[in-house]
Amino acid sequence: MAAGAGVVDDGTDESVEARLGRFFDSATGGAALGPDDDYFALGLVNSLLALEIVAYVERVFQVRVEVEDLDLDNFRTIARIAAFVRGKWGSGGAGRPA
Amino acid sequence: MALAGLLERARAEAGDWDRVGALPADVVRDVAALGLLGSDVPSRYGGLGRDARELGELCAALGGACSSLRSLVTVQGMVGAALLRWGTEAQRAAWLPALASGALRAGFAATEQGAGTELAAVATEFTRQGGEIVVSGRKLWITFGRFADVFLVLGRYPDGLGAVLVEADRAGVRVEPVHGQLGLRAGGLADVTFDQVRIPAENALATKGFGLSHVVGTALDHGRFTVAWGCVGIAEECLALAARHAATRVQGTTRLVEHQVVRAALGRMLVETESARALCERAADDRGSIPRTVTAKYAAARAAAHVSTQAVQVLGAAGCADGAAVARFFRDAKVMQIIEGADEVAEVAIGEHAVRRHLLEGDRPCT
Ligand SMILES: Cc1cc2nc3c(=O)[nH]c(=O)nc-3n(C[C@H](O)[C@H](O)[C@H](O)COP(=O)(O)OP(=O)(O)OC[C@H]3O[C@@H](n4cnc5c(N)ncnc54)[C@H](O)[C@@H]3O)c2cc1C
């Protein structure tokens, strides 16, 4: 809970990436991915998990993933998802959590 | 006709529909007129705007009468959900009102000879040519494919999986009815061949690479949700039929229900049925969770299969007779353990979720 609250409270890149790191670590059975590892290319993501990533990002970071956002480049690494989330927070529309 | 009247008619006639292998056209019209094909579609797109619980209860009620009727709502809902989630505003505006009203009927075309569980193996080809996409491939087991006006088709571009909408009246679409399958006999099944079918590029949903995981994934999630609730309906109805029979049927001087083993069987059936309902309610209340819906569908399909099997047992020959409702539910329930993710596949996915949940303990939405 503390780590989760940290992500929203301070909104630092590290927190977002750390949170995503934990998600992917658990989702891939402890593959210990680096921020730039492409888990799609590594074959670690089946189709059910790919949709769960969207649901997870929307739920935990309180952003809305639109059809225009469906670009593998937004999702293929932890660093890219973090950048995507920061972009959503910054763009106002999706609203960064307080 | 009100929903109660529709359900009463379905209960009375489902056996005949099963035997002839089709739903009467006026029943389909009644379902559409009641708005049930767009139950959870937002009202701005012509739907009833109902929530997940209401959609679930509708599917339980329909499923308790006729699984093929419930499948009508499932298929239309799957294609609608994919459009609502991953369509552009133009695509939503173009298709959703017609799907919600039933002016257009949908088919979900994913399965192929070489791609059932493993949908990533589909061979249907999408080739871009100017402003058009050419679709070539053969899809099997399309529920209500015989009557569909538009198909949501899973296929592959040279560089990734995609999903497109193909209208049934385009040149090169061939629909062959499928008859005599174990269950969902009134489900209007068909195999559909797409032979160099040209569609406009705006019929493509999402970009390449997201056709299976996201577009078809969202459709399947919606399908699992409504199938799960339909299975709750099957189990509840079979339990009621078995209890009534056991309470009234007399062998010699003994009513069936006086046998402890018969009462115990009914007890097991009740626990399975109520467990399935509880998991479906939980999935409805947390509709954003894919694992909860996978779990609910798995549990409900198993409950429907077990409870219907036991119901046939309790009814004995009466349960085996031509036209027996429990026999139809028994056949339909078996199908539910195979479609929208077979039991074994669900078990693996749920197991993966168990690991994930353990490792992510404490994660909460940032609200
Ligand atoms: C009545 C009916 C209606 C249908 N309607 C539609 C429809 O509208 N649209 C559509 O696209 N498809 C439809 N289907 C097809 C359905 O989705 C497939 O049957 C289903 O996905 C399973 O694929 P398969 O039959 O090729 O079985 P297979 O993939 O060959 O699997 C057969 C069995 O092997 C086991 N198995 C398979 N893979 C695994 C695994 N990875 N791990 C463990 N065990 C495994 C399971 O027990 C499974 O039941 C329908 C089917 C039926 C029977």
Coordinates of C-alpha atoms and ligand atoms in Angstrom, one line a residue:
Chain A
M1 CA 0.0 0.0 0.0
A2 CA 2.8 2.4 0.9
A3 CA 4.5 1.9 -2.4
G4 CA 1.2 2.3 -4.2
A5 CA 0.4 5.5 -2.4
G6 CA 3.9 6.8 -3.2
V7 CA 3.4 6.5 -6.9
V8 CA 0.5 8.8 -6.9
D9 CA 1.6 11.0 -4.1
D10 CA 5.0 12.0 -5.5
G11 CA 4.5 10.9 -9.1
T12 CA 8.2 10.4 -9.7
D13 CA 9.4 8.4 -12.7
E14 CA 11.1 5.9 -10.3
S15 CA 7.9 5.2 -8.5
V16 CA 6.0 4.5 -11.7
E17 CA 8.7 2.3 -13.0
A18 CA 9.1 0.6 -9.7
R19 CA 5.4 -0.2 -9.6
L20 CA 5.5 -1.5 -13.1
G21 CA 8.6 -3.5 -12.4
R22 CA 6.7 -5.2 -9.6
F23 CA 3.8 -5.9 -11.8
F24 CA 5.9 -7.4 -14.6
D25 CA 8.1 -9.3 -12.1
S26 CA 5.0 -11.0 -10.8
A27 CA 3.2 -11.3 -14.2
T28 CA 6.2 -13.0 -15.8
G29 CA 7.1 -15.3 -12.9
G30 CA 10.1 -13.3 -11.7
A31 CA 11.8 -12.5 -15.0
A32 CA 13.5 -9.5 -13.3
L33 CA 13.1 -7.2 -16.3
G34 CA 15.1 -4.1 -16.7
P35 CA 13.3 -0.8 -17.6
D36 CA 14.2 -1.2 -21.3
D37 CA 13.7 -5.0 -21.7
D38 CA 11.0 -5.6 -24.4
Y39 CA 8.9 -8.3 -22.8
F40 CA 6.8 -8.7 -26.0
A41 CA 9.9 -9.5 -28.0
L42 CA 11.0 -11.8 -25.2
G43 CA 7.7 -13.7 -25.6
L44 CA 6.7 -13.1 -21.9
V45 CA 3.3 -11.7 -22.7
N46 CA 0.3 -13.7 -23.9
S47 CA -2.8 -12.0 -25.2
L48 CA -4.7 -12.2 -21.9
L49 CA -1.8 -10.5 -20.1
A50 CA -1.5 -7.8 -22.8
L51 CA -5.1 -6.8 -22.1
E52 CA -4.5 -7.0 -18.3
I53 CA -1.6 -4.6 -18.7
V54 CA -4.0 -2.0 -20.1
A55 CA -6.5 -2.7 -17.3
Y56 CA -3.7 -2.5 -14.7
V57 CA -2.2 0.8 -16.0
E58 CA -5.7 2.3 -16.2
R59 CA -6.6 1.2 -12.7
V60 CA -3.4 1.9 -10.8
F61 CA -2.3 5.1 -12.6
Q62 CA -5.9 6.4 -13.2
V63 CA -5.4 7.1 -16.9
R64 CA -7.6 6.1 -19.8
V65 CA -6.0 4.1 -22.6
E66 CA -7.6 5.2 -25.9
V67 CA -7.6 3.3 -29.2
E68 CA -5.1 5.9 -30.5
D69 CA -2.7 4.9 -27.7
L70 CA -2.6 1.3 -28.9
D71 CA 0.9 1.5 -30.2
L72 CA 3.3 -1.2 -29.1
D73 CA 5.9 1.6 -28.6
N74 CA 3.8 2.8 -25.7
F75 CA 3.8 -0.6 -24.0
R76 CA 6.8 -2.7 -25.0
T77 CA 9.0 -1.8 -22.0
I78 CA 8.6 -0.6 -18.5
A79 CA 10.3 2.7 -19.3
R80 CA 7.9 3.3 -22.2
I81 CA 4.8 2.6 -20.2
A82 CA 6.1 5.0 -17.5
A83 CA 6.7 7.7 -20.1
F84 CA 3.2 7.0 -21.5
V85 CA 1.6 7.4 -18.1
R86 CA 3.6 10.6 -17.4
G87 CA 2.4 11.9 -20.8
K88 CA -1.2 11.2 -19.9
W89 CA -0.8 12.9 -16.5
G90 CA 0.7 15.9 -18.2
S91 CA -1.9 16.2 -20.9
G92 CA -4.6 17.2 -18.5
G93 CA -7.5 15.4 -20.1
A94 CA -6.9 12.2 -18.4
G95 CA -6.1 14.0 -15.2
R96 CA -3.2 13.1 -12.9
P97 CA -4.4 11.9 -9.6
A98 CA -4.0 14.4 -6.8
Chain B
M1 CA -44.0 -8.4 -25.4
A2 CA -42.5 -7.9 -21.9
L3 CA -39.4 -9.8 -20.8
A4 CA -41.5 -12.1 -18.5
G5 CA -43.7 -13.1 -21.5
L6 CA -40.6 -13.8 -23.6
L7 CA -39.0 -15.9 -20.9
E8 CA -42.3 -17.9 -20.5
R9 CA -42.5 -18.6 -24.2
A10 CA -38.8 -19.5 -24.3
R11 CA -39.3 -22.0 -21.4
A12 CA -42.2 -23.6 -23.1
E13 CA -40.7 -23.7 -26.6
A14 CA -36.9 -24.1 -26.2
G15 CA -37.1 -27.8 -26.7
D16 CA -38.8 -27.3 -30.1
W17 CA -36.2 -24.7 -31.1
D18 CA -33.5 -27.1 -30.1
R19 CA -35.1 -29.9 -32.2
V20 CA -35.5 -27.8 -35.3
G21 CA -32.2 -26.0 -34.8
A22 CA -33.3 -22.4 -35.0
L23 CA -34.9 -19.6 -33.0
P24 CA -38.2 -18.4 -34.5
A25 CA -37.7 -15.0 -36.3
D26 CA -40.4 -13.3 -34.2
V27 CA -38.6 -14.3 -31.0
V28 CA -35.4 -12.7 -32.2
R29 CA -37.5 -9.6 -33.1
D30 CA -39.0 -9.5 -29.6
V31 CA -35.5 -9.7 -28.1
A32 CA -34.4 -6.8 -30.2
A33 CA -37.6 -4.8 -29.6
L34 CA -37.0 -5.1 -25.8
G35 CA -33.6 -3.6 -26.3
L36 CA -31.9 -6.7 -25.0
L37 CA -29.3 -6.7 -27.8
G38 CA -27.9 -3.5 -26.5
S39 CA -28.5 -4.0 -22.8
D40 CA -25.1 -2.5 -21.6
V41 CA -24.5 -0.2 -24.6
P42 CA -24.6 3.4 -23.4
S43 CA -27.8 5.2 -24.2
R44 CA -25.9 7.7 -26.4
Y45 CA -25.4 4.8 -28.8
G46 CA -29.0 3.6 -28.6
G47 CA -28.5 1.0 -25.8
L48 CA -30.3 0.6 -22.6
G49 CA -27.2 1.7 -20.6
R50 CA -27.7 -1.0 -18.0
D51 CA -24.9 -2.0 -15.6
A52 CA -23.0 -5.3 -15.4
R53 CA -25.3 -6.7 -12.7
E54 CA -28.4 -6.1 -14.8
L55 CA -26.7 -7.6 -17.9
G56 CA -25.7 -10.6 -15.8
E57 CA -29.2 -11.1 -14.4
L58 CA -30.7 -10.9 -17.9
C59 CA -28.3 -13.6 -19.1
A60 CA -29.1 -15.8 -16.1
A61 CA -32.8 -15.5 -16.9
L62 CA -32.3 -16.2 -20.6
G63 CA -29.8 -19.0 -19.9
G64 CA -32.3 -20.6 -17.5
A65 CA -34.7 -20.8 -20.4
C66 CA -32.7 -21.4 -23.6
S67 CA -28.9 -21.1 -24.0
S68 CA -29.2 -20.3 -27.7
L69 CA -31.4 -17.3 -26.8
R70 CA -28.8 -16.2 -24.3
S71 CA -26.1 -16.7 -27.0
L72 CA -27.9 -14.1 -29.1
V73 CA -27.3 -11.5 -26.4
T74 CA -23.7 -12.8 -25.9
V75 CA -22.6 -12.6 -29.5
Q76 CA -24.1 -9.1 -30.1
G77 CA -22.6 -8.0 -26.9
M78 CA -19.1 -9.2 -27.7
V79 CA -18.9 -7.3 -31.0
G80 CA -20.5 -4.3 -29.4
A81 CA -18.1 -4.3 -26.5
A82 CA -15.1 -4.5 -28.8
L83 CA -16.4 -1.5 -30.8
L84 CA -17.2 0.5 -27.7
R85 CA -13.8 -0.1 -26.2
W86 CA -11.5 0.0 -29.2
G87 CA -13.6 1.6 -32.0
T88 CA -12.9 5.2 -33.1
E89 CA -15.7 7.7 -32.4
A90 CA -16.7 7.4 -36.1
Q91 CA -16.8 3.6 -35.9
R92 CA -18.9 3.6 -32.7
A93 CA -21.3 6.1 -34.2
A94 CA -21.5 4.1 -37.4
W95 CA -22.1 0.6 -35.9
L96 CA -23.2 0.7 -32.3
P97 CA -26.8 2.0 -32.7
A98 CA -27.6 -0.6 -35.3
L99 CA -26.1 -3.4 -33.2
A100 CA -27.9 -2.2 -30.1
S101 CA -31.3 -2.1 -31.8
G102 CA -30.8 -5.3 -33.6
A103 CA -31.1 -3.6 -37.0
L104 CA -27.8 -5.3 -37.7
R105 CA -26.9 -8.7 -36.3
A106 CA -23.3 -9.6 -35.5
G107 CA -21.1 -12.7 -35.7
F108 CA -17.8 -13.2 -33.9
A109 CA -15.4 -14.9 -36.3
A110 CA -12.2 -16.0 -34.6
T111 CA -12.0 -19.8 -34.7
E112 CA -10.3 -21.6 -37.6
Q113 CA -9.3 -25.2 -38.4
G114 CA -5.8 -24.6 -37.1
A115 CA -6.7 -22.0 -34.4
G116 CA -9.1 -22.7 -31.6
T117 CA -7.6 -22.2 -28.2
E118 CA -4.5 -20.8 -29.8
L119 CA -6.0 -17.9 -31.6
A120 CA -2.6 -16.4 -32.4
A121 CA -2.3 -19.1 -35.0
V122 CA -5.1 -17.8 -37.3
A123 CA -4.3 -18.0 -40.9
T124 CA -6.9 -15.6 -42.3
E125 CA -5.0 -12.9 -44.3
F126 CA -5.6 -9.2 -44.3
T127 CA -3.8 -7.5 -47.3
R128 CA -3.8 -3.7 -47.6
Q129 CA -4.5 -2.5 -51.2
G130 CA -4.8 1.2 -51.5
G131 CA -7.7 2.4 -49.3
E132 CA -9.0 -1.2 -49.0
I133 CA -8.2 -4.3 -47.1
V134 CA -8.6 -7.7 -48.8
V135 CA -9.8 -10.5 -46.4
S136 CA -9.1 -14.2 -47.2
G137 CA -9.7 -17.1 -44.9
R138 CA -12.2 -19.6 -43.5
K139 CA -13.8 -19.3 -40.1
L140 CA -15.6 -22.1 -38.2
W141 CA -18.3 -22.4 -35.6
I142 CA -19.7 -18.9 -35.9
T143 CA -22.6 -18.7 -33.5
F144 CA -25.6 -17.0 -35.4
G145 CA -23.2 -16.8 -38.4
R146 CA -26.2 -17.9 -40.5
F147 CA -28.0 -14.7 -39.7
A148 CA -25.2 -12.2 -39.2
D149 CA -25.1 -8.9 -41.1
V150 CA -21.6 -8.2 -40.0
F151 CA -18.7 -10.3 -38.7
L152 CA -15.9 -9.2 -36.4
V153 CA -13.0 -11.2 -38.0
L154 CA -9.6 -12.0 -36.5
G155 CA -6.8 -12.3 -39.0
R156 CA -3.3 -11.3 -39.8
Y157 CA -1.6 -8.5 -41.7
P158 CA 1.8 -9.3 -43.0
D159 CA 3.1 -7.6 -39.9
G160 CA 0.8 -8.4 -37.0
L161 CA -2.7 -9.6 -35.9
G162 CA -5.7 -7.5 -36.6
A163 CA -9.4 -7.4 -36.3
V164 CA -11.8 -6.0 -39.0
L165 CA -15.6 -5.8 -39.6
V166 CA -16.8 -7.6 -42.7
E167 CA -20.4 -7.1 -43.9
A168 CA -22.0 -10.4 -44.8
D169 CA -23.3 -9.0 -48.1
R170 CA -19.9 -8.2 -49.5
A171 CA -18.7 -10.1 -52.6
G172 CA -16.8 -13.2 -51.6
V173 CA -18.5 -14.0 -48.3
R174 CA -19.9 -17.5 -48.2
V175 CA -21.9 -18.8 -45.3
E176 CA -22.4 -22.5 -44.8
P177 CA -24.9 -23.6 -42.0
V178 CA -23.6 -26.0 -39.3
H179 CA -26.2 -28.5 -37.9
G180 CA -26.4 -31.2 -35.3
Q181 CA -23.8 -30.1 -32.9
L182 CA -23.9 -31.3 -29.3
G183 CA -25.4 -28.1 -27.8
L184 CA -26.5 -24.6 -28.7
R185 CA -28.5 -26.3 -31.4
A186 CA -30.7 -23.3 -32.0
G187 CA -27.6 -21.1 -32.2
G188 CA -27.7 -20.6 -36.0
L189 CA -24.1 -21.8 -36.3
A190 CA -22.2 -21.4 -39.6
D191 CA -18.8 -21.8 -41.1
V192 CA -17.9 -18.7 -43.1
T193 CA -15.4 -18.3 -45.9
F194 CA -14.0 -15.0 -47.0
D195 CA -12.7 -15.2 -50.5
Q196 CA -10.7 -12.1 -51.4
V197 CA -13.4 -9.9 -49.8
R198 CA -12.6 -6.2 -50.2
I199 CA -13.5 -3.9 -47.3
P200 CA -12.8 -0.2 -46.8
A201 CA -9.8 0.5 -44.5
E202 CA -12.2 2.2 -42.0
N203 CA -13.6 -1.2 -41.2
A204 CA -10.3 -2.1 -39.4
L205 CA -10.4 -1.9 -35.6
A206 CA -7.3 -0.6 -33.8
T207 CA -3.9 -0.9 -35.4
K208 CA -2.1 -4.1 -36.3
G209 CA -0.7 -6.0 -33.3
F210 CA -3.7 -5.4 -31.2
G211 CA -6.4 -7.3 -33.0
L212 CA -6.2 -10.4 -30.8
S213 CA -5.0 -9.2 -27.4
H214 CA -7.2 -6.1 -27.3
V215 CA -10.1 -6.1 -29.8
V216 CA -10.8 -9.8 -29.7
G217 CA -9.6 -9.9 -26.1
T218 CA -12.3 -7.4 -25.0
A219 CA -14.9 -9.3 -27.0
L220 CA -13.9 -12.6 -25.3
D221 CA -13.9 -10.9 -21.9
H222 CA -17.5 -9.8 -22.5
G223 CA -18.4 -13.2 -23.9
R224 CA -17.0 -14.9 -20.8
F225 CA -19.0 -12.6 -18.6
T226 CA -22.4 -13.3 -20.3
V227 CA -21.7 -17.0 -20.7
A228 CA -20.8 -17.2 -17.0
W229 CA -24.2 -15.7 -16.1
G230 CA -26.0 -17.9 -18.6
C231 CA -24.4 -20.9 -16.8
V232 CA -25.8 -19.7 -13.5
G233 CA -29.2 -19.7 -15.1
I234 CA -28.6 -23.3 -16.3
A235 CA -27.6 -24.5 -12.9
E236 CA -30.4 -22.7 -11.1
E237 CA -33.0 -24.1 -13.5
C238 CA -31.6 -27.7 -13.3
L239 CA -31.5 -27.5 -9.5
A240 CA -35.1 -26.4 -9.4
L241 CA -36.2 -29.1 -11.9
A242 CA -34.4 -31.8 -9.9
A243 CA -35.7 -30.7 -6.6
R244 CA -39.3 -30.6 -7.9
H245 CA -38.9 -34.1 -9.4
A246 CA -37.3 -35.6 -6.3
A247 CA -40.1 -34.1 -4.1
T248 CA -42.9 -35.5 -6.2
R249 CA -41.7 -38.7 -7.8
V250 CA -42.7 -41.9 -5.9
Q251 CA -41.1 -45.3 -6.3
G252 CA -43.2 -48.0 -4.6
T253 CA -44.2 -46.2 -1.5
T254 CA -41.1 -43.9 -1.2
R255 CA -40.6 -40.4 -2.6
L256 CA -37.2 -39.9 -4.2
V257 CA -36.3 -37.2 -1.8
E258 CA -36.7 -39.6 1.2
H259 CA -33.4 -41.2 0.1
Q260 CA -30.6 -39.5 1.9
V261 CA -28.3 -39.8 -1.2
V262 CA -30.8 -37.9 -3.3
R263 CA -31.0 -35.1 -0.7
A264 CA -27.2 -35.0 -0.5
A265 CA -27.0 -34.7 -4.3
L266 CA -29.4 -31.8 -4.2
G267 CA -27.3 -30.2 -1.5
R268 CA -24.1 -30.4 -3.6
M269 CA -26.0 -29.0 -6.5
L270 CA -27.2 -26.0 -4.4
V271 CA -23.7 -25.2 -3.1
E272 CA -22.2 -25.3 -6.6
T273 CA -25.0 -23.2 -8.0
E274 CA -24.8 -20.5 -5.3
S275 CA -21.0 -20.5 -5.4
A276 CA -21.2 -19.8 -9.2
R277 CA -23.7 -17.0 -8.7
A278 CA -21.5 -15.4 -6.0
L279 CA -18.5 -15.4 -8.2
C280 CA -20.5 -14.0 -11.1
E281 CA -21.8 -11.2 -8.8
R282 CA -18.3 -10.5 -7.7
A283 CA -17.1 -10.3 -11.4
A284 CA -20.0 -7.9 -12.1
D285 CA -19.1 -5.6 -9.2
D286 CA -15.5 -5.5 -10.4
R287 CA -16.1 -5.6 -14.1
G288 CA -12.7 -4.2 -14.9
S289 CA -11.0 -7.3 -13.6
I290 CA -10.3 -9.9 -16.3
P291 CA -9.2 -12.6 -13.9
R292 CA -12.4 -12.3 -11.9
T293 CA -14.4 -12.9 -15.0
V294 CA -12.2 -15.8 -16.1
T295 CA -12.7 -17.3 -12.7
A296 CA -16.5 -16.7 -12.7
K297 CA -16.9 -18.3 -16.2
Y298 CA -14.8 -21.3 -15.2
A299 CA -16.7 -21.9 -12.0
A300 CA -20.1 -21.3 -13.6
A301 CA -19.5 -23.5 -16.6
R302 CA -18.4 -26.3 -14.3
A303 CA -21.4 -25.8 -12.0
A304 CA -23.7 -25.8 -15.0
A305 CA -22.1 -29.0 -16.3
H306 CA -22.1 -30.8 -12.9
V307 CA -25.6 -29.7 -11.8
S308 CA -27.2 -30.5 -15.2
T309 CA -25.5 -34.0 -15.1
Q310 CA -26.9 -34.6 -11.6
A311 CA -30.3 -33.3 -12.7
V312 CA -30.4 -35.9 -15.5
Q313 CA -29.5 -38.5 -12.9
V314 CA -32.2 -37.5 -10.4
L315 CA -34.8 -37.4 -13.2
G316 CA -33.7 -40.8 -14.5
A317 CA -35.4 -41.9 -17.7
A318 CA -37.5 -38.7 -17.6
G319 CA -34.3 -36.8 -17.8
C320 CA -33.2 -38.8 -20.8
A321 CA -36.4 -38.5 -22.8
D322 CA -36.6 -36.7 -26.1
G323 CA -37.3 -33.0 -25.4
A324 CA -36.4 -33.2 -21.7
A325 CA -35.2 -29.8 -20.6
V326 CA -32.5 -31.2 -18.3
A327 CA -31.1 -33.2 -21.3
R328 CA -30.9 -30.0 -23.3
F329 CA -29.2 -28.1 -20.5
F330 CA -26.8 -31.1 -20.0
R331 CA -25.7 -30.8 -23.7
D332 CA -25.5 -27.0 -23.7
A333 CA -23.6 -26.9 -20.4
K334 CA -20.8 -29.2 -21.8
V335 CA -20.3 -26.7 -24.6
M336 CA -19.8 -23.9 -22.1
Q337 CA -16.8 -25.7 -20.7
I338 CA -15.1 -25.5 -24.1
I339 CA -16.0 -22.1 -25.6
E340 CA -14.6 -18.8 -24.5
G341 CA -11.6 -20.6 -23.0
A342 CA -11.7 -24.3 -22.2
D343 CA -11.6 -25.3 -18.5
E344 CA -7.9 -26.3 -18.6
V345 CA -6.9 -23.0 -20.3
A346 CA -8.8 -21.1 -17.6
E347 CA -7.2 -23.0 -14.8
V348 CA -3.7 -22.1 -16.1
A349 CA -4.7 -18.4 -16.4
I350 CA -6.2 -18.4 -13.0
G351 CA -3.1 -20.0 -11.6
E352 CA -1.0 -17.4 -13.1
H353 CA -3.2 -14.8 -11.5
A354 CA -2.8 -16.5 -8.1
V355 CA 1.0 -16.0 -8.4
R356 CA 0.6 -12.4 -9.5
R357 CA -1.9 -11.6 -6.7
H358 CA 0.4 -13.0 -4.1
L359 CA 3.4 -11.0 -5.3
L360 CA 1.4 -7.8 -5.7
E361 CA -0.3 -8.0 -2.3
G362 CA -1.2 -4.5 -1.2
D363 CA -1.6 -3.0 -4.6
R364 CA -4.6 -0.7 -4.6
P365 CA -6.0 1.7 -7.2
C366 CA -4.7 5.2 -6.7
T367 CA -7.9 6.9 -5.8
Ligands
LIG1 C1 -21.5 -24.5 -30.1 C2 -20.2 -23.7 -30.4 C3 -20.3 -22.4 -30.7 C4 -19.1 -21.7 -31.0 N1 -19.2 -20.3 -31.4 C5 -18.1 -19.7 -31.8 C6 -18.2 -18.3 -32.3 O1 -19.2 -17.7 -32.3 N2 -17.0 -17.8 -32.8 C7 -15.8 -18.4 -32.8 O2 -14.8 -17.8 -33.2 N3 -15.7 -19.7 -32.3 C8 -16.8 -20.3 -31.8 N4 -16.7 -21.6 -31.4 C9 -15.4 -22.3 -31.3 C10 -14.8 -22.3 -29.9 O3 -14.4 -21.0 -29.6 C11 -13.7 -23.3 -29.9 O4 -14.2 -24.6 -30.0 C12 -12.8 -23.2 -28.6 O5 -12.1 -22.0 -28.7 C13 -11.9 -24.3 -28.5 O6 -11.1 -24.5 -29.7 P1 -11.1 -26.0 -30.4 O7 -12.4 -26.5 -30.5 O8 -10.3 -25.8 -31.6 O9 -10.3 -26.9 -29.4 P2 -8.7 -27.1 -29.2 O10 -8.1 -25.8 -29.1 O11 -8.3 -28.0 -30.2 O12 -8.7 -27.8 -27.8 C14 -9.4 -29.0 -27.5 C15 -9.2 -29.3 -26.0 O13 -7.9 -29.5 -25.7 C16 -7.6 -28.9 -24.4 N5 -6.6 -27.8 -24.6 C17 -6.4 -27.0 -25.7 N6 -5.4 -26.1 -25.5 C18 -5.0 -26.4 -24.2 C19 -4.0 -25.7 -23.4 N7 -3.3 -24.7 -23.9 N8 -3.8 -26.2 -22.2 C20 -4.5 -27.3 -21.7 N9 -5.5 -27.9 -22.4 C21 -5.7 -27.4 -23.7 C22 -8.9 -28.4 -23.9 O14 -9.5 -29.5 -23.1 C23 -9.7 -28.2 -25.1 O15 -11.1 -28.4 -24.8 C24 -17.9 -22.3 -31.0 C25 -17.8 -23.7 -30.6 C26 -18.9 -24.4 -30.3 C27 -18.8 -25.8 -29.9

